[in-house]
Amino acid sequence: MILRYIVIAIGLSCCGQVMAQGGLVSFIKKVGTTIDSMAVNGLDRRYIDAPEKPWQLIAKGNVSQTIVSMKSHGQLMGIDYSTQPYLSTSPSQYVGLWAGYRGYGIGYTVNVGGDKGSYLTFGATGGAYGINVRIHSFENTTPNLALNSEILGEENKEAWNKVQLIDPIHVRTVIADGYYMFNGKKFSYAAAYDQSVIQKRSAGSLMAGLMYNYTHIDYATNHNGDLVFLMDGLGQVKLWQGSAGVGYAYNLVPVRGLLVNIMFMPMVTFVNKLKAYVYDTNVPELMEDPFFWNPETTDMEWDEWFYDKVRIAPMASETFNSGLSLGFDTRMSVTYNVGRWFFNAYGQFNNIRYHRQSSKGYLTDWFINTAIGIRL
């Protein structure tokens, strides 16, 4: 109770001070003036300028897709086989609104089509820096299994490729990147990616960047015991990658109002860790049961029998660290300013790979953002 009174007293004191100095409206105006000064502080106004209207209202759209490919090979009853589950979400659409002052604001987006997952994004940009975080979670029950083996006839291969899982494969990805531009006086990252300032003349900048990737793939359930068996016991995969690089970005202003940004950065991956979770299954034992091979059973009877009996059990987790590897990060943005209105589109592509003994795979993640905004 005492703490509550102290907080109330401090709040009243602050409000009193603000009102004494000209009221709340005057205080808000002072804050706005400070932000206005920060927006152009240290910039070469021949190259970069702040819009006259400080408020921004933006309608945003996003199209994204995640593809997970895993590959394993081994022996089944003395015969070689290979399997390559291929998980691809339908391109997902998100729409939302963003409102702010000089690039400081808040936005919200909702899924309107595609996968049934969730997509959460955070971003902050300034004249010389940019930070982005994207979190994507989704599940899939209809992977393209692509099983190849002499054990199966052509008709059975087709059936495997259209497999319907009882329990879904869960995938979660986190991709975060940050950039710093050394020529922030004439080159603006914000002009290309949040339109809080305007690039008036073409300029480029040397840049440094960091990138972090995390991926978790999980299909380790009893009902997926056959898939775990075909994946050589692999039931979960966690990937961590950390990269750093130095590159170059260029803002091209071919005509007034139009801005084209191209960013290219070679990167060295210095953290490349894979943690594999291995499981044992009773599938080999079930294959010794005459019911497993009985041609007189219907598909429904076989499924009820098999999925009632199949089990998995955790055996071990293994961590693998790869050496340094080279890659690159690229991004492109197009912005058009006309009066108080502006239009923007930008895209990014990421590819992450892993390897564990006879299993390997990759994650591909891409997105395209579009925006229509007005300054008020």
XYZ file of C-alpha atoms in Angstrom:
376
model
C 0.000 0.000 0.000
C 2.828 2.412 0.879
C 4.511 1.647 -2.455
C 1.261 2.408 -4.241
C 1.017 5.847 -2.579
C 4.649 6.582 -3.451
C 4.037 5.767 -7.128
C 0.897 7.925 -7.203
C 2.757 10.792 -5.547
C 5.612 10.618 -8.038
C 3.145 10.514 -10.935
C 1.262 13.552 -9.658
C 4.540 15.387 -9.118
C 5.669 14.701 -12.698
C 2.310 15.760 -14.098
C 2.432 18.898 -11.995
C 5.876 19.798 -13.307
C 4.757 19.242 -16.895
C 1.632 21.342 -16.461
C 3.649 24.063 -14.727
C 5.921 24.334 -17.742
C 3.107 24.876 -20.216
C 0.839 21.865 -20.077
C 0.784 18.389 -21.529
C 0.402 19.578 -25.112
C 3.537 21.689 -24.774
C 5.431 18.717 -23.337
C 4.400 16.468 -26.263
C 5.504 19.149 -28.718
C 8.919 19.321 -27.044
C 9.299 15.546 -27.334
C 8.338 15.740 -31.006
C 10.872 18.516 -31.608
C 13.591 16.406 -29.989
C 12.750 13.405 -32.213
C 12.693 15.688 -35.275
C 16.201 16.905 -34.433
C 17.440 13.341 -33.899
C 16.066 12.288 -37.292
C 18.456 14.599 -39.166
C 21.244 15.080 -36.627
C 24.644 14.608 -38.254
C 23.185 13.958 -41.724
C 24.230 15.672 -44.934
C 20.939 17.361 -45.875
C 21.942 17.365 -49.540
C 21.630 13.562 -49.474
C 19.139 12.778 -46.702
C 16.195 14.755 -45.395
C 13.293 14.243 -43.011
C 9.758 14.479 -44.481
C 7.758 17.561 -43.550
C 4.908 15.405 -42.198
C 6.231 13.396 -39.207
C 3.449 10.854 -38.671
C 3.265 7.635 -40.694
C 0.304 5.300 -41.247
C 1.252 2.188 -43.224
C -0.748 -0.743 -44.552
C 1.534 -3.764 -44.854
C 1.410 -7.097 -46.628
C 3.772 -10.049 -46.422
C 4.209 -13.209 -48.485
C 6.543 -15.853 -47.070
C 7.410 -19.517 -47.449
C 9.469 -22.042 -45.504
C 10.835 -25.255 -47.015
C 12.495 -28.013 -44.990
C 14.261 -30.873 -46.784
C 15.786 -33.846 -44.929
C 17.623 -36.778 -46.465
C 18.693 -40.122 -44.992
C 19.878 -43.487 -46.293
C 20.369 -46.900 -44.748
C 19.488 -50.567 -45.120
C 16.132 -52.273 -44.677
C 16.176 -56.092 -44.634
C 19.613 -55.999 -46.247
C 18.484 -53.732 -49.104
C 19.622 -50.118 -49.485
C 17.015 -47.377 -49.293
C 16.961 -43.602 -49.181
C 14.294 -41.206 -47.976
C 13.975 -37.475 -48.456
C 11.037 -35.871 -46.616
C 10.250 -32.524 -48.198
C 8.185 -30.066 -46.156
C 6.959 -27.030 -48.012
C 4.420 -24.579 -46.657
C 2.095 -22.882 -49.090
C 3.100 -19.251 -49.570
C 1.516 -17.533 -46.582
C -0.091 -14.108 -46.645
C -0.174 -11.613 -43.787
C -1.702 -8.126 -43.636
C -1.522 -5.447 -40.999
C -1.139 -1.799 -40.014
C 1.725 0.223 -38.601
C 1.564 3.732 -37.104
C 4.387 5.857 -35.793
C 6.249 9.133 -35.534
C 9.537 9.506 -37.439
C 9.918 5.735 -37.581
C 9.094 5.119 -33.907
C 5.827 3.229 -33.692
C 3.961 -0.026 -33.422
C 2.342 -2.447 -35.857
C 0.291 -5.622 -35.952
C -0.168 -8.260 -38.672
C -2.521 -11.220 -39.012
C -2.437 -14.359 -41.149
C -5.008 -14.414 -43.957
C -3.879 -17.421 -46.006
C -1.361 -20.231 -46.456
C 0.071 -22.263 -43.606
C -1.639 -22.438 -40.232
C 1.426 -21.243 -38.392
C 2.277 -17.936 -36.801
C 4.624 -15.185 -37.950
C 6.015 -12.606 -35.531
C 8.368 -9.832 -36.640
C 10.281 -7.067 -34.887
C 12.304 -4.338 -36.557
C 14.163 -1.133 -35.831
C 16.019 1.029 -38.329
C 18.022 4.211 -38.107
C 20.100 6.167 -40.553
C 23.134 3.940 -40.026
C 21.698 0.697 -38.627
C 19.006 -1.917 -39.054
C 17.818 -4.765 -36.809
C 15.268 -7.416 -37.802
C 13.926 -10.504 -36.015
C 11.511 -13.004 -37.611
C 9.934 -15.950 -35.786
C 7.994 -18.518 -37.822
C 6.262 -21.580 -36.352
C 4.261 -24.081 -38.398
C 3.323 -27.747 -38.697
C 2.798 -30.154 -41.588
C 1.150 -33.578 -41.866
C 1.601 -34.223 -45.598
C 5.325 -34.298 -46.419
C 6.581 -35.532 -49.760
C 8.565 -38.512 -48.481
C 10.352 -39.461 -51.750
C 11.235 -42.995 -50.589
C 13.446 -44.959 -52.995
C 14.073 -48.664 -52.485
C 13.926 -51.932 -54.358
C 11.644 -53.172 -51.569
C 8.794 -51.040 -52.887
C 6.982 -51.364 -56.172
C 6.174 -48.277 -58.211
C 2.615 -48.140 -56.831
C 3.920 -48.222 -53.240
C 6.447 -45.471 -53.937
C 3.595 -43.265 -55.106
C 1.666 -44.047 -51.918
C 4.668 -43.112 -49.743
C 5.089 -39.835 -51.577
C 1.505 -38.922 -50.594
C 1.810 -40.056 -46.986
C -0.572 -38.557 -44.417
C 0.944 -38.360 -40.930
C -1.233 -38.803 -37.855
C 0.970 -36.469 -35.828
C 2.382 -33.387 -37.581
C 5.999 -32.409 -38.062
C 6.607 -29.220 -36.073
C 9.048 -26.587 -37.336
C 10.132 -23.341 -35.702
C 12.658 -20.898 -37.109
C 14.169 -17.715 -35.664
C 16.211 -15.492 -37.962
C 17.773 -12.284 -36.616
C 20.109 -9.930 -38.427
C 21.660 -6.563 -37.718
C 23.628 -4.110 -39.865
C 25.764 -1.030 -39.309
C 26.517 1.446 -42.105
C 29.795 3.381 -41.937
C 28.618 6.206 -44.199
C 25.524 7.140 -42.207
C 26.047 10.795 -43.052
C 25.085 10.347 -46.716
C 23.581 6.860 -46.836
C 20.343 5.922 -45.048
C 19.226 2.361 -44.293
C 15.961 3.761 -42.890
C 15.098 5.458 -46.198
C 15.018 2.061 -47.882
C 13.377 -0.050 -45.176
C 11.022 2.071 -43.065
C 10.759 5.379 -45.018
C 11.174 7.554 -41.913
C 13.629 9.712 -43.921
C 14.100 10.349 -47.644
C 17.250 9.632 -49.670
C 17.596 12.551 -52.106
C 20.816 11.574 -53.914
C 22.515 8.287 -54.699
C 25.049 7.118 -52.127
C 26.638 3.916 -50.886
C 28.236 2.668 -47.720
C 30.575 -0.010 -46.442
C 28.660 -2.078 -43.891
C 29.162 -4.679 -41.180
C 26.596 -7.249 -40.163
C 25.720 -10.112 -37.857
C 23.186 -12.900 -38.448
C 21.734 -15.564 -36.156
C 19.660 -18.575 -37.234
C 17.856 -21.109 -35.056
C 15.764 -24.003 -36.375
C 13.934 -26.742 -34.494
C 12.398 -29.675 -36.395
C 10.450 -32.200 -34.280
C 8.443 -35.248 -35.371
C 9.354 -37.609 -32.488
C 6.052 -39.235 -31.530
C 4.929 -42.862 -31.366
C 2.632 -42.394 -34.350
C 5.637 -41.178 -36.369
C 7.694 -44.221 -35.412
C 7.870 -45.397 -39.032
C 9.215 -42.008 -40.145
C 11.779 -41.994 -37.307
C 12.876 -45.495 -38.355
C 13.296 -44.461 -41.995
C 15.278 -41.391 -40.887
C 17.895 -43.673 -39.279
C 16.564 -42.926 -35.775
C 16.597 -39.145 -36.160
C 13.508 -37.643 -34.493
C 14.480 -34.069 -33.658
C 17.014 -31.598 -35.010
C 18.104 -28.277 -33.533
C 20.363 -25.956 -35.500
C 22.287 -22.867 -34.404
C 24.259 -20.654 -36.769
C 26.040 -17.374 -36.127
C 27.633 -15.379 -38.938
C 29.467 -12.090 -39.368
C 30.500 -10.229 -42.464
C 31.466 -7.015 -44.186
C 29.785 -5.899 -47.371
C 28.397 -2.965 -49.294
C 25.005 -1.309 -49.704
C 23.972 1.253 -52.273
C 20.984 3.584 -52.497
C 20.300 4.482 -56.130
C 18.082 7.488 -56.821
C 17.628 7.406 -60.631
C 14.787 9.942 -60.610
C 13.212 12.084 -57.960
C 11.089 10.048 -55.554
C 12.397 6.630 -56.619
C 14.889 4.725 -54.459
C 16.417 1.333 -55.240
C 18.520 -0.307 -52.515
C 20.807 -3.278 -53.106
C 22.722 -4.873 -50.255
C 25.301 -7.662 -50.564
C 27.415 -9.051 -47.750
C 29.793 -12.044 -47.816
C 29.601 -13.729 -44.424
C 31.704 -16.156 -42.403
C 29.720 -18.624 -40.294
C 31.692 -19.051 -37.074
C 28.978 -20.895 -35.091
C 27.533 -23.916 -36.885
C 26.130 -26.366 -34.349
C 23.684 -29.229 -34.809
C 22.049 -31.184 -32.001
C 20.463 -34.449 -33.150
C 18.044 -36.425 -30.998
C 18.207 -40.156 -31.773
C 15.387 -42.617 -30.989
C 14.980 -46.373 -31.046
C 11.839 -47.888 -32.599
C 10.157 -51.278 -32.529
C 9.479 -51.183 -36.270
C 11.958 -54.048 -37.011
C 10.149 -56.232 -34.473
C 6.740 -55.378 -35.951
C 8.035 -56.336 -39.381
C 8.594 -59.866 -38.100
C 4.896 -60.235 -37.271
C 2.937 -62.141 -39.989
C 0.164 -59.538 -39.751
C 2.606 -56.915 -41.061
C 2.803 -58.727 -44.431
C -0.758 -60.140 -44.566
C -2.167 -59.119 -47.980
C -5.745 -59.829 -46.887
C -5.888 -56.987 -44.357
C -7.466 -53.716 -45.395
C -5.569 -50.442 -45.133
C -7.732 -49.409 -42.181
C -7.123 -52.668 -40.346
C -3.385 -52.475 -40.971
C -3.186 -48.849 -39.800
C -5.132 -49.583 -36.609
C -2.871 -52.537 -35.829
C 0.427 -50.836 -36.667
C -0.132 -47.420 -35.076
C -1.526 -49.019 -31.936
C 1.711 -50.987 -31.477
C 4.494 -48.772 -32.869
C 6.660 -47.104 -30.222
C 9.743 -44.910 -30.055
C 12.160 -44.464 -27.145
C 14.846 -41.777 -26.754
C 18.373 -43.176 -26.998
C 20.771 -40.250 -27.015
C 21.402 -36.718 -28.189
C 24.481 -35.848 -30.186
C 25.999 -32.431 -30.794
C 28.085 -31.729 -33.880
C 30.131 -28.614 -34.546
C 31.176 -27.752 -38.075
C 34.131 -25.574 -39.003
C 34.077 -22.129 -40.546
C 32.039 -21.782 -43.709
C 31.444 -18.997 -46.222
C 28.101 -17.651 -47.387
C 26.361 -14.414 -48.217
C 23.360 -12.309 -47.259
C 21.495 -10.246 -49.804
C 18.522 -7.929 -49.711
C 16.793 -5.589 -52.161
C 14.280 -2.793 -51.670
C 12.345 -0.466 -53.994
C 10.649 2.672 -52.639
C 8.666 5.356 -54.428
C 7.721 8.636 -52.735
C 5.036 10.853 -54.276
C 3.773 13.725 -52.168
C 2.660 12.440 -48.792
C 2.331 8.876 -50.118
C 5.012 6.210 -50.435
C 5.145 2.652 -51.739
C 7.733 0.031 -50.811
C 8.621 -3.598 -51.518
C 11.609 -5.572 -50.312
C 12.653 -9.195 -50.095
C 15.204 -11.450 -48.423
C 16.346 -15.067 -48.910
C 18.001 -17.395 -46.373
C 19.323 -20.937 -46.714
C 20.548 -23.048 -43.753
C 22.170 -26.501 -44.090
C 23.018 -29.295 -41.656
C 24.694 -32.718 -41.759
C 24.653 -35.654 -39.360
C 26.232 -38.955 -40.404
C 23.861 -40.472 -43.003
C 21.306 -37.673 -42.556
C 21.504 -34.192 -43.980
C 19.144 -31.436 -44.984
C 18.468 -27.756 -45.421
C 16.000 -25.031 -44.503
C 15.011 -22.411 -47.054
C 13.166 -19.315 -45.874
C 12.141 -16.354 -48.031
C 9.778 -13.419 -47.707
C 8.574 -10.395 -49.659
C 7.143 -7.382 -47.826
C 4.994 -4.688 -49.441
C 3.750 -1.444 -47.928
C 1.573 1.543 -48.814
C 1.877 4.498 -46.469
C 0.853 8.081 -45.964
C 2.546 10.815 -43.927
C 0.320 12.916 -41.731
